[in-house]
Short mmCIF file of C-alpha atoms in Angstrom, two decimals:
data_model
loop_
_atom_site.label_atom_id
_atom_site.label_comp_id
_atom_site.label_asym_id
_atom_site.label_seq_id
_atom_site.Cartn_x
_atom_site.Cartn_y
_atom_site.Cartn_z
CA MET P 1 46.03 16.66 13.17
CA ILE P 2 46.30 13.57 15.38
CA LYS P 3 45.30 10.32 13.48
CA PRO P 4 42.55 8.40 14.86
CA ARG P 5 43.37 5.26 16.74
CA LYS P 6 41.75 1.75 16.66
CA GLN P 7 40.24 -0.09 19.66
CA ILE P 8 38.71 -3.37 19.71
CA TYR P 9 36.15 -4.40 22.26
CA THR P 10 34.13 -7.76 22.55
CA LEU P 11 30.50 -6.91 22.10
CA GLU P 12 29.73 -7.51 25.86
CA MET P 13 32.63 -5.16 26.86
CA TYR P 14 31.34 -2.48 24.47
CA LEU P 15 27.84 -2.65 25.59
CA ASN P 16 28.93 -2.57 29.20
CA LYS P 17 30.68 0.83 28.54
CA VAL P 18 27.56 2.04 26.73
CA ARG P 19 25.56 1.20 29.76
CA GLU P 20 27.91 2.63 32.39
CA PHE P 21 28.26 5.77 30.27
CA ASP P 22 31.72 5.45 29.41
CA ILE P 23 30.67 5.59 25.67
CA ARG P 24 27.64 7.89 25.40
CA ASN P 25 25.11 7.70 22.64
CA ASP P 26 23.26 10.81 23.39
CA SER P 27 25.10 13.78 21.68
CA ASP P 28 23.09 16.93 21.41
CA VAL P 29 23.02 16.42 17.60
CA GLN P 30 22.66 12.84 17.54
CA ARG P 31 19.44 11.68 16.18
CA GLN P 32 16.86 9.40 18.01
CA PHE P 33 16.63 5.45 17.47
CA VAL P 34 14.76 5.04 14.00
CA TRP P 35 15.82 1.65 12.91
CA SER P 36 13.02 -0.73 11.69
CA ASN P 37 12.69 -4.23 13.08
CA GLU P 38 13.84 -5.52 9.85
CA GLN P 39 17.23 -3.64 10.28
CA VAL P 40 17.38 -4.92 13.96
CA ASN P 41 16.95 -8.50 12.58
CA GLU P 42 19.81 -8.24 10.02
CA LEU P 43 22.18 -6.80 12.42
CA ILE P 44 21.65 -9.69 14.95
CA VAL P 45 22.02 -12.23 12.22
CA THR P 46 25.32 -10.65 11.05
CA VAL P 47 26.58 -10.82 14.40
CA LEU P 48 25.45 -14.71 15.20
CA THR P 49 26.62 -15.53 11.85
CA ASP P 50 30.12 -13.88 12.64
CA ASP P 51 29.75 -11.61 9.47
CA TYR P 52 31.44 -8.14 9.19
CA VAL P 53 30.07 -5.17 10.79
CA PRO P 54 31.84 -1.73 10.08
CA PRO P 55 33.55 0.07 12.65
CA ILE P 56 31.82 2.35 15.14
CA ILE P 57 33.44 5.92 15.04
CA LEU P 58 34.02 7.69 18.43
CA GLY P 59 34.96 11.12 19.43
CA GLU P 60 37.04 11.31 22.84
CA GLU P 61 37.17 14.32 25.08
CA ASP P 62 40.49 14.90 26.98
CA SER P 63 38.44 13.84 29.96
CA SER P 64 38.55 10.33 28.42
CA GLN P 65 34.61 10.66 27.92
CA LEU P 66 33.82 8.93 24.64
CA TRP P 67 30.83 9.92 22.29
CA ILE P 68 29.49 7.85 19.45
CA VAL P 69 29.96 9.85 16.09
CA ASP P 70 28.69 7.13 13.70
CA GLY P 71 27.14 3.88 14.60
CA GLY P 72 24.57 5.06 17.16
CA GLN P 73 21.75 3.14 15.52
CA ARG P 74 23.70 -0.07 15.59
CA THR P 75 24.57 0.45 19.15
CA ALA P 76 21.01 0.85 20.08
CA ALA P 77 20.06 -2.07 18.20
CA LEU P 78 22.51 -4.34 19.91
CA LYS P 79 21.70 -3.10 23.39
CA LYS P 80 17.98 -3.51 22.57
CA TYR P 81 18.53 -7.05 21.58
CA ARG P 82 21.06 -8.00 24.56
CA TYR P 83 19.47 -6.30 27.24
CA GLY P 84 15.98 -5.15 26.06
CA ASN P 85 14.29 -8.48 25.68
CA TYR P 86 13.71 -7.74 21.90
CA ARG P 87 12.26 -10.67 20.05
CA ILE P 88 13.37 -11.21 16.60
CA THR P 89 10.35 -11.02 14.15
CA SER P 90 9.12 -13.85 11.92
CA ALA P 91 9.99 -11.97 8.87
CA VAL P 92 13.65 -12.21 9.52
CA GLU P 93 15.68 -13.74 6.64
CA ASN P 94 18.31 -16.56 7.03
CA SER P 95 16.84 -17.10 10.51
CA VAL P 96 18.53 -20.50 10.81
CA ILE P 97 21.77 -19.98 12.51
CA PRO P 98 24.42 -22.93 12.34
CA TYR P 99 26.63 -23.61 15.16
CA LYS P 100 28.77 -26.37 16.78
CA SER P 101 27.57 -27.79 20.14
CA LYS P 102 29.39 -30.11 22.54
CA VAL P 103 28.28 -33.54 22.55
CA LYS P 104 26.97 -34.57 26.11
CA ASP P 105 26.16 -37.76 27.54
CA LYS P 106 22.86 -38.87 29.22
CA ASN P 107 24.06 -37.41 32.54
CA GLY P 108 24.71 -34.15 30.95
CA ARG P 109 28.50 -34.33 30.76
CA VAL P 110 30.61 -33.28 27.97
CA VAL P 111 31.90 -36.36 25.84
CA ILE P 112 35.57 -36.79 25.60
CA ASP P 113 36.90 -39.15 22.81
CA ASN P 114 39.68 -41.49 23.26
CA GLU P 115 42.43 -38.88 22.31
CA GLY P 116 41.04 -36.72 24.96
CA ASN P 117 39.37 -34.22 22.75
CA VAL P 118 36.01 -32.58 23.23
CA VAL P 119 33.36 -34.13 20.77
CA TRP P 120 31.45 -31.38 18.82
CA GLU P 121 28.49 -31.68 16.68
CA LYS P 122 26.83 -29.61 13.89
CA ALA P 123 23.49 -27.97 15.35
CA PHE P 124 21.12 -25.34 14.11
CA PHE P 125 18.90 -22.91 15.86
CA ASP P 126 16.19 -20.85 14.36
CA ILE P 127 16.00 -17.41 16.06
CA LYS P 128 12.58 -16.43 14.71
CA ASN P 129 10.66 -15.18 17.62
CA LYS P 130 13.47 -15.58 20.04
CA THR P 131 14.96 -13.27 22.46
CA TYR P 132 18.63 -13.46 23.60
CA GLU P 133 17.69 -15.39 26.60
CA LYS P 134 16.19 -18.16 24.36
CA LEU P 135 19.55 -18.56 22.54
CA PRO P 136 21.74 -21.83 23.17
CA ASP P 137 24.58 -21.14 25.48
CA GLU P 138 26.96 -21.54 22.24
CA LEU P 139 25.16 -18.62 20.49
CA LYS P 140 25.10 -16.33 23.53
CA LYS P 141 28.87 -16.83 23.72
CA ARG P 142 29.27 -16.11 20.08
CA LEU P 143 27.30 -13.03 20.38
CA ASN P 144 28.97 -11.69 23.58
CA GLU P 145 32.33 -12.39 21.97
CA TYR P 146 31.71 -10.78 18.92
CA GLN P 147 34.59 -8.42 18.04
CA ILE P 148 33.44 -4.79 17.81
CA GLU P 149 35.97 -2.51 15.90
CA THR P 150 36.05 1.24 16.85
CA VAL P 151 37.89 4.23 15.49
CA ILE P 152 38.48 6.92 17.97
CA HIS P 153 39.10 10.63 17.22
CA GLU P 154 41.11 12.03 20.11
CA HIS P 155 41.10 15.62 21.79
CA CYS P 156 37.48 16.36 20.79
CA ASP P 157 35.08 18.97 22.01
CA ASN P 158 31.36 19.47 21.52
CA HIS P 159 31.98 21.58 18.31
CA ARG P 160 34.47 18.85 17.01
CA ILE P 161 32.15 15.93 17.86
CA SER P 162 29.18 17.94 16.11
CA GLN P 163 31.43 18.29 13.03
CA LEU P 164 32.38 14.80 13.00
CA ILE P 165 28.82 13.61 13.14
CA LYS P 166 27.89 15.73 10.26
CA ARG P 167 30.80 14.43 8.17
CA TYR P 168 30.13 10.56 8.87
CA ASN P 169 26.48 10.90 8.25
CA ASN P 170 26.68 13.02 5.04
CA HIS P 171 25.46 10.35 2.61
CA THR P 172 22.30 9.11 1.15
CA SER P 173 20.91 5.67 2.11
CA MET P 174 19.25 3.27 0.16
CA ASN P 175 15.53 3.68 -0.54
CA THR P 176 13.11 0.90 -0.73
CA ASN P 177 13.18 0.24 -4.39
CA GLN P 178 17.35 0.18 -4.15
CA LYS P 179 17.26 -2.26 -1.42
CA ALA P 180 14.70 -4.52 -3.00
CA PHE P 181 17.16 -4.62 -5.87
CA THR P 182 19.77 -6.44 -3.62
CA HIS P 183 17.50 -9.39 -3.45
CA ILE P 184 17.83 -10.41 -7.12
CA ASP P 185 21.55 -10.85 -7.39
CA ASN P 186 21.23 -13.88 -9.62
CA TYR P 187 19.64 -11.65 -12.44
CA ALA P 188 21.10 -8.26 -11.53
CA ARG P 189 23.41 -8.06 -14.26
CA ASN P 190 20.51 -8.99 -16.75
CA ILE P 191 18.59 -6.19 -15.39
CA ARG P 192 21.45 -3.83 -15.63
CA GLU P 193 21.83 -4.86 -19.41
CA ILE P 194 18.14 -4.03 -20.02
CA LEU P 195 18.28 -0.54 -18.20
CA ASP P 196 21.02 0.46 -20.80
CA LYS P 197 18.59 -0.12 -23.66
CA LYS P 198 17.27 3.24 -25.44
CA PHE P 199 13.67 2.60 -24.55
CA PHE P 200 14.02 3.74 -21.06
CA ASN P 201 15.57 7.20 -22.09
CA ASP P 202 14.13 8.05 -25.44
CA TYR P 203 10.90 6.12 -25.84
CA SER P 204 9.17 6.26 -22.32
CA GLU P 205 8.68 9.15 -19.76
CA TYR P 206 10.72 8.68 -16.41
CA THR P 207 12.25 11.77 -14.53
CA GLU P 208 15.82 11.75 -14.02
CA ALA P 209 15.05 11.23 -10.12
CA GLU P 210 13.08 8.05 -11.02
CA LYS P 211 15.94 6.67 -13.05
CA THR P 212 18.43 7.29 -10.22
CA LYS P 213 16.31 6.03 -7.21
CA GLY P 214 15.59 2.45 -8.41
CA VAL P 215 12.12 3.18 -10.13
CA VAL P 216 13.05 1.75 -13.61
CA GLU P 217 14.73 -1.34 -11.84
CA ARG P 218 11.34 -1.86 -10.32
CA VAL P 219 9.43 -1.52 -13.68
CA VAL P 220 11.61 -4.16 -15.12
CA VAL P 221 11.09 -6.83 -12.36
CA GLU P 222 7.44 -5.92 -12.26
CA THR P 223 7.17 -6.59 -15.87
CA VAL P 224 9.01 -10.10 -15.74
CA MET P 225 6.79 -10.99 -12.80
CA CYS P 226 3.66 -9.86 -14.44
CA SER P 227 4.48 -11.39 -17.84
CA ASN P 228 5.63 -14.93 -16.63
CA HIS P 229 4.53 -15.37 -13.06
CA LEU P 230 1.11 -13.48 -12.58
CA SER P 231 -0.40 -16.09 -10.68
CA ASP P 232 2.25 -15.77 -8.01
CA TRP P 233 2.12 -12.02 -8.18
CA LYS P 234 3.66 -10.13 -5.18
CA LYS P 235 2.65 -6.64 -4.05
CA GLN P 236 5.96 -5.61 -2.70
CA THR P 237 8.94 -5.09 -4.95
CA LYS P 238 11.19 -6.73 -2.48
CA ALA P 239 8.92 -9.91 -2.38
CA ILE P 240 9.04 -9.81 -6.13
CA CYS P 241 12.95 -9.63 -6.50
CA THR P 242 13.04 -12.48 -4.02
CA TYR P 243 10.57 -14.71 -5.82
CA LEU P 244 12.24 -14.08 -9.17
CA ASN P 245 15.65 -14.68 -7.79
CA GLN P 246 14.61 -18.34 -7.11
CA HIS P 247 12.12 -19.08 -9.90
CA ALA P 248 12.76 -16.85 -12.84
CA GLN P 249 14.72 -17.85 -15.99
CA LYS P 250 17.33 -16.02 -17.84
CA GLU P 251 14.98 -16.48 -21.00
CA GLU P 252 12.39 -14.18 -19.33
CA PHE P 253 14.85 -11.29 -19.18
CA ASP P 254 15.92 -12.00 -22.66
CA LYS P 255 12.47 -11.85 -23.90
CA LEU P 256 11.70 -8.52 -22.21
CA SER P 257 15.03 -7.13 -23.73
CA ASP P 258 13.80 -8.23 -27.21
CA ASN P 259 10.38 -6.79 -26.67
CA LEU P 260 11.99 -3.48 -25.86
CA ARG P 261 14.11 -3.49 -28.95
CA ARG P 262 11.14 -3.95 -31.07
CA LEU P 263 9.17 -1.14 -29.26
CA GLU P 264 11.96 1.17 -30.19
CA GLN P 265 11.38 0.73 -33.72
CA VAL P 266 7.65 1.81 -33.41
CA VAL P 267 6.95 3.92 -30.42
CA THR P 268 6.14 7.55 -31.38
CA ASP P 269 6.30 10.80 -29.11
CA ASP P 270 2.47 10.85 -28.95
CA VAL P 271 2.13 7.61 -26.92
CA LYS P 272 5.33 7.31 -25.15
CA SER P 273 3.89 8.93 -22.16
CA ILE P 274 1.92 5.85 -21.48
CA PHE P 275 5.40 4.16 -20.50
CA ASN P 276 5.61 5.71 -17.07
CA SER P 277 6.50 4.51 -13.63
CA LYS P 278 3.00 3.55 -12.89
CA ASP P 279 1.60 1.80 -16.00
CA SER P 280 4.61 0.54 -17.79
CA PHE P 281 4.59 -2.99 -16.66
CA LEU P 282 1.09 -3.41 -17.51
CA PHE P 283 1.50 -2.17 -21.05
CA LEU P 284 4.99 -3.94 -21.46
CA THR P 285 3.10 -7.29 -20.25
CA LEU P 286 0.15 -6.38 -22.87
CA PHE P 287 2.81 -6.14 -25.60
CA ASP P 288 4.52 -9.33 -24.60
CA ARG P 289 1.05 -11.04 -25.03
CA PHE P 290 0.55 -9.02 -28.42
CA THR P 291 3.80 -10.61 -29.87
CA LYS P 292 2.50 -14.15 -29.56
CA TRP P 293 -0.28 -13.27 -32.01
CA GLU P 294 2.14 -12.43 -34.89
CA ILE P 295 0.80 -9.14 -35.82
CA GLU P 296 2.72 -6.13 -37.16
CA ASP P 297 3.87 -4.14 -34.14
CA ARG P 298 2.52 -1.02 -35.53
CA ALA P 299 -0.85 -2.17 -34.93
CA PHE P 300 0.06 -2.14 -31.19
CA ILE P 301 0.97 1.61 -31.46
CA GLY P 302 -2.31 2.10 -33.07
CA PHE P 303 -4.24 0.57 -30.27
CA LEU P 304 -2.08 2.80 -27.67
CA ARG P 305 -3.17 5.72 -29.52
CA LYS P 306 -6.60 5.11 -29.62
CA PHE P 307 -6.40 4.00 -26.02
CA LYS P 308 -4.88 7.26 -24.83
CA LYS P 309 -7.22 9.33 -26.91
CA TYR P 310 -10.68 7.36 -26.58
CA LEU P 311 -10.68 4.25 -24.60
CA ARG P 312 -9.17 5.31 -21.39
CA LYS P 313 -11.95 7.82 -21.03
CA SER P 314 -14.87 5.45 -22.24
CA PRO P 315 -16.47 2.86 -19.87
CA PHE P 316 -15.77 -0.65 -20.90
CA ASN P 317 -18.31 -3.24 -19.44
CA GLY P 318 -19.49 -0.37 -17.45
CA VAL P 319 -16.08 0.52 -15.78
CA LEU P 320 -13.65 2.99 -16.76
CA PHE P 321 -9.78 1.86 -16.81
CA ASP P 322 -8.86 4.57 -14.07
CA GLU P 323 -11.61 3.44 -11.89
CA ILE P 324 -10.30 0.01 -11.40
CA ASP P 325 -7.40 1.47 -9.55
CA LEU P 326 -8.34 4.64 -7.77
CA ASP P 327 -5.36 4.82 -5.27
CA LYS P 328 -2.14 5.47 -7.27
CA GLY P 329 0.50 3.09 -6.88
CA THR P 330 -1.88 0.04 -5.81
CA LYS P 331 -0.39 -3.23 -6.96
CA ASP P 332 -3.06 -5.56 -5.57
CA LYS P 333 -3.29 -8.82 -7.51
CA ALA P 334 -6.87 -8.50 -8.30
CA VAL P 335 -6.28 -5.19 -9.63
CA ILE P 336 -3.40 -6.10 -11.94
CA MET P 337 -5.54 -8.95 -13.21
CA ALA P 338 -8.55 -6.90 -13.77
CA LYS P 339 -6.52 -4.19 -15.78
CA LEU P 340 -4.74 -6.71 -17.82
CA ASP P 341 -8.16 -8.41 -18.61
CA MET P 342 -9.60 -4.96 -19.71
CA LEU P 343 -6.59 -4.01 -21.76
CA GLU P 344 -6.42 -7.38 -23.64
CA ASN P 345 -10.09 -7.29 -24.53
CA MET P 346 -9.82 -3.66 -25.84
CA LEU P 347 -6.95 -4.70 -27.69
CA ARG P 348 -8.62 -7.67 -29.28
CA GLY P 349 -11.51 -5.64 -30.02
CA TYR P 350 -9.49 -3.01 -31.60
CA LEU P 351 -7.86 -5.67 -33.71
CA HIS P 352 -11.47 -7.29 -34.53
CA MET P 353 -10.14 -10.54 -32.78
CA PRO P 354 -12.34 -12.93 -30.80
CA GLU P 355 -12.42 -12.05 -27.03
CA GLY P 356 -10.04 -14.09 -25.13
CA GLY P 357 -12.27 -14.55 -22.18
CA VAL P 358 -15.01 -13.35 -19.94
CA ILE P 359 -13.88 -9.77 -18.45
CA TYR P 360 -13.51 -9.74 -14.70
CA SER P 361 -13.96 -13.31 -13.79
CA GLY P 362 -13.36 -14.50 -10.48
CA ILE P 363 -10.96 -12.75 -8.28
CA ALA P 364 -10.52 -10.03 -10.87
CA LYS P 365 -13.99 -8.99 -10.58
CA GLU P 366 -14.00 -9.14 -6.98
CA GLY P 367 -11.08 -7.05 -6.77
CA VAL P 368 -12.33 -4.45 -9.11
CA LYS P 369 -15.41 -4.15 -7.14
CA GLU P 370 -13.46 -3.71 -3.69
CA ARG P 371 -11.01 -1.42 -5.10
CA VAL P 372 -13.71 0.91 -6.67
CA ASP P 373 -15.59 0.76 -3.53
CA GLU P 374 -12.55 1.86 -1.54
CA GLY P 375 -11.77 4.54 -4.17
CA VAL P 376 -15.27 5.91 -3.53
CA LYS P 377 -14.46 6.15 -0.05
CA GLU P 378 -11.11 7.47 -0.13
CA ARG P 379 -11.87 9.90 -2.98
CA ALA P 380 -8.33 9.40 -4.33
CA ASN P 381 -9.13 10.23 -7.67
CA LYS P 382 -10.50 13.72 -8.63
CA GLY P 383 -12.11 12.93 -11.98
CA VAL P 384 -13.60 9.57 -10.73
CA LYS P 385 -14.58 11.35 -7.61
CA GLU P 386 -16.85 13.68 -9.71
CA ARG P 387 -18.16 10.90 -11.52
CA VAL P 388 -19.07 8.96 -8.63
CA ASP P 389 -20.32 11.90 -6.69
CA GLU P 390 -22.70 12.76 -9.53
CA GLY P 391 -23.90 9.29 -9.46
CA VAL P 392 -24.32 9.17 -5.89
CA LYS P 393 -26.04 12.58 -6.01
CA GLU P 394 -28.27 11.28 -8.74
CA ARG P 395 -29.15 8.18 -6.74
CA ALA P 396 -29.51 10.42 -3.57
CA ASN P 397 -31.66 12.57 -5.37
CA GLU P 398 -33.98 9.76 -6.54
CA GLY P 399 -33.94 8.48 -3.15
CA VAL P 400 -34.98 11.76 -1.65
CA LYS P 401 -37.47 12.42 -4.41
CA GLU P 402 -38.99 9.00 -3.42
CA ARG P 403 -38.98 10.11 0.15
CA VAL P 404 -40.31 13.59 -0.73
CA ASP P 405 -43.20 12.05 -2.82
CA GLU P 406 -44.12 9.73 -0.10
CA GLY P 407 -44.01 12.41 2.39
CA VAL P 408 -46.11 14.66 -0.01
CA LYS P 409 -48.53 11.89 -0.47
CA GLU P 410 -48.57 11.57 3.25
CA LYS P 411 -49.02 15.33 3.85
CA MET P 412 -51.62 15.55 1.02
CA LYS P 413 -53.58 12.74 2.69
CA GLU P 414 -53.38 14.29 6.04
CA GLY P 415 -54.33 17.55 4.38
CA VAL P 416 -57.17 16.05 2.53
CA GLU P 417 -58.45 14.54 5.83
CA GLU P 418 -58.11 18.12 7.26
CA ARG P 419 -59.78 19.89 4.52
CA ALA P 420 -62.48 17.29 4.43
CA LYS P 421 -63.14 17.77 8.07
CA GLU P 422 -62.81 21.49 7.73
CA GLY P 423 -65.26 21.26 4.67
CA VAL P 424 -67.75 19.06 6.50
CA LYS P 425 -67.69 21.65 9.32
CA GLU P 426 -67.78 24.56 6.85
CA ARG P 427 -70.75 23.12 5.06
CA ALA P 428 -72.53 22.34 8.45
CA ASP P 429 -71.75 26.00 9.69
CA ARG P 430 -73.09 27.36 6.40
CA GLY P 431 -76.27 25.11 6.59
CA ILE P 432 -76.91 26.44 10.27
CA ALA P 433 -76.27 30.02 9.10
CA ALA P 434 -78.78 29.62 6.30
CA ALA P 435 -81.38 27.85 8.28
CA SER P 436 -81.17 30.50 10.90
CA MET P 437 -81.62 33.31 8.30
CA LYS P 438 -84.71 31.57 7.17
CA LEU P 439 -86.27 31.14 10.69
CA SER P 440 -85.53 34.82 11.35
CA LYS P 441 -87.52 35.65 8.12
CA SER P 442 -90.05 33.32 8.97
CA GLU P 443 -90.75 34.87 12.44
CA LYS P 444 -91.23 38.13 10.64
CA ARG P 445 -93.98 36.74 8.53
CA PRO P 446 -97.81 36.66 9.75
CA LYS P 447 -98.60 33.29 11.30
CA GLN P 448 -100.51 31.23 9.09
CA GLU P 449 -102.73 28.04 9.86
CA ASN P 450 -101.86 24.60 8.61
CA PHE P 451 -98.06 25.87 7.82
CA SER P 452 -95.98 23.10 6.92
CA LEU P 453 -92.18 22.96 5.80
CA ASN P 454 -90.71 20.19 3.75
CA PRO P 455 -87.83 18.47 5.60
CA ARG P 456 -86.39 17.44 2.15
CA ARG P 457 -85.83 21.10 1.57
CA VAL P 458 -83.81 21.71 4.66
CA HIS P 459 -80.19 21.79 3.71
CA SER P 460 -78.85 21.48 7.18
CA PRO P 461 -79.12 17.90 8.94
CA MET P 462 -78.63 19.55 12.18
CA LEU P 463 -81.37 22.21 11.57
CA ALA P 464 -83.80 19.39 10.59
CA SER P 465 -83.16 17.45 13.72
CA GLN P 466 -83.75 20.66 15.60
CA GLN P 467 -87.03 21.50 14.24
CA THR P 468 -90.50 20.01 15.33
CA PHE P 469 -93.21 20.03 12.80
CA PRO P 470 -96.96 19.75 13.27
#
């Protein structure tokens, strides 16, 4: 087997070879471009700051045709920025790029000092919302001259190239939680020490997959954020890590470590399910508040036991705990505040302590309403859905009933009027018929002198008006 050779190109030369198909990025088994804007941004910052980019792996056919084996996404991203008018997004990190610029006089000529040297000055350029064409000439030059290292496997055919693509891409990339953890380097070691505690293995419920995919790390940073910086709460784990890296104190992680040590002494099997990937940070924050009251830790476990068995299923101020957040995984600030308000007031009630404040005040109250309304629309929670549906049905039935009652009244009114009209007509018809019968009988009687008929005995007004009396 021939050892791969190394070849270095300038970035401009490398991309020209790609554009001219000397190097191809469209192998039959190569995936399409899937990088996010964030990844493109990071690569461009790496190049403009002259930082390290790993080698691009190529496979070479005997015809000298080169195929990209590993590095296709990087190649497409560089090409997109250099020639595709890609604009660096405003979310880019480390967007201000330092560089040296030649000093020029008022006529635009480069300044030369007394010793014949070009005079340089420090300059800075913010690449947010900038395309390649907007770069200053110095940064354009830096990008174009960046050294791209390649490793070339020779004497390849399609089968060999496919094997190489499989080999070099046979790895698991970082997920969102794992990437977020790279943004808290100042406290990464403290977090690792916390993860080694027995609590996360023996006194909580996390799957093995969650333990290896950064979920427990996320719980730790969420707990520190919620316990110490709730007013600045961030929804995304990456944003939390970035914030804590700048604003947290080592003592905050030490306090969490001590709280976990205390919980290890009292948590029982019947309540450890509460400490799961979704709710752990809430109950760890609640315990942190509880520790300030100087009450025996076992009392907290008693509350968890009652919460799990009764309180979670009972409305508190008209709202169930799980109705506050109908959409699993939601980390809205208002929802977090509302849940903590509810839990703390439940805990105070369990301990027969004075309430700490009005439940669901301000933003928390609005958040509860919004989340519950959204949850009703989304029907994300089956149990709540049934409750809400029953309520909706009941209200709907009341509404229908009212509509039906109104309709019945209206129909009855119409019916009464119709029946009244029919009754008048029917009574009139009966009167006419009766009068006719009497007339018929009277015609058969012998005619008498001085015969008179009292009009008051005539039952039909119509008949009375038709008769002529002597």
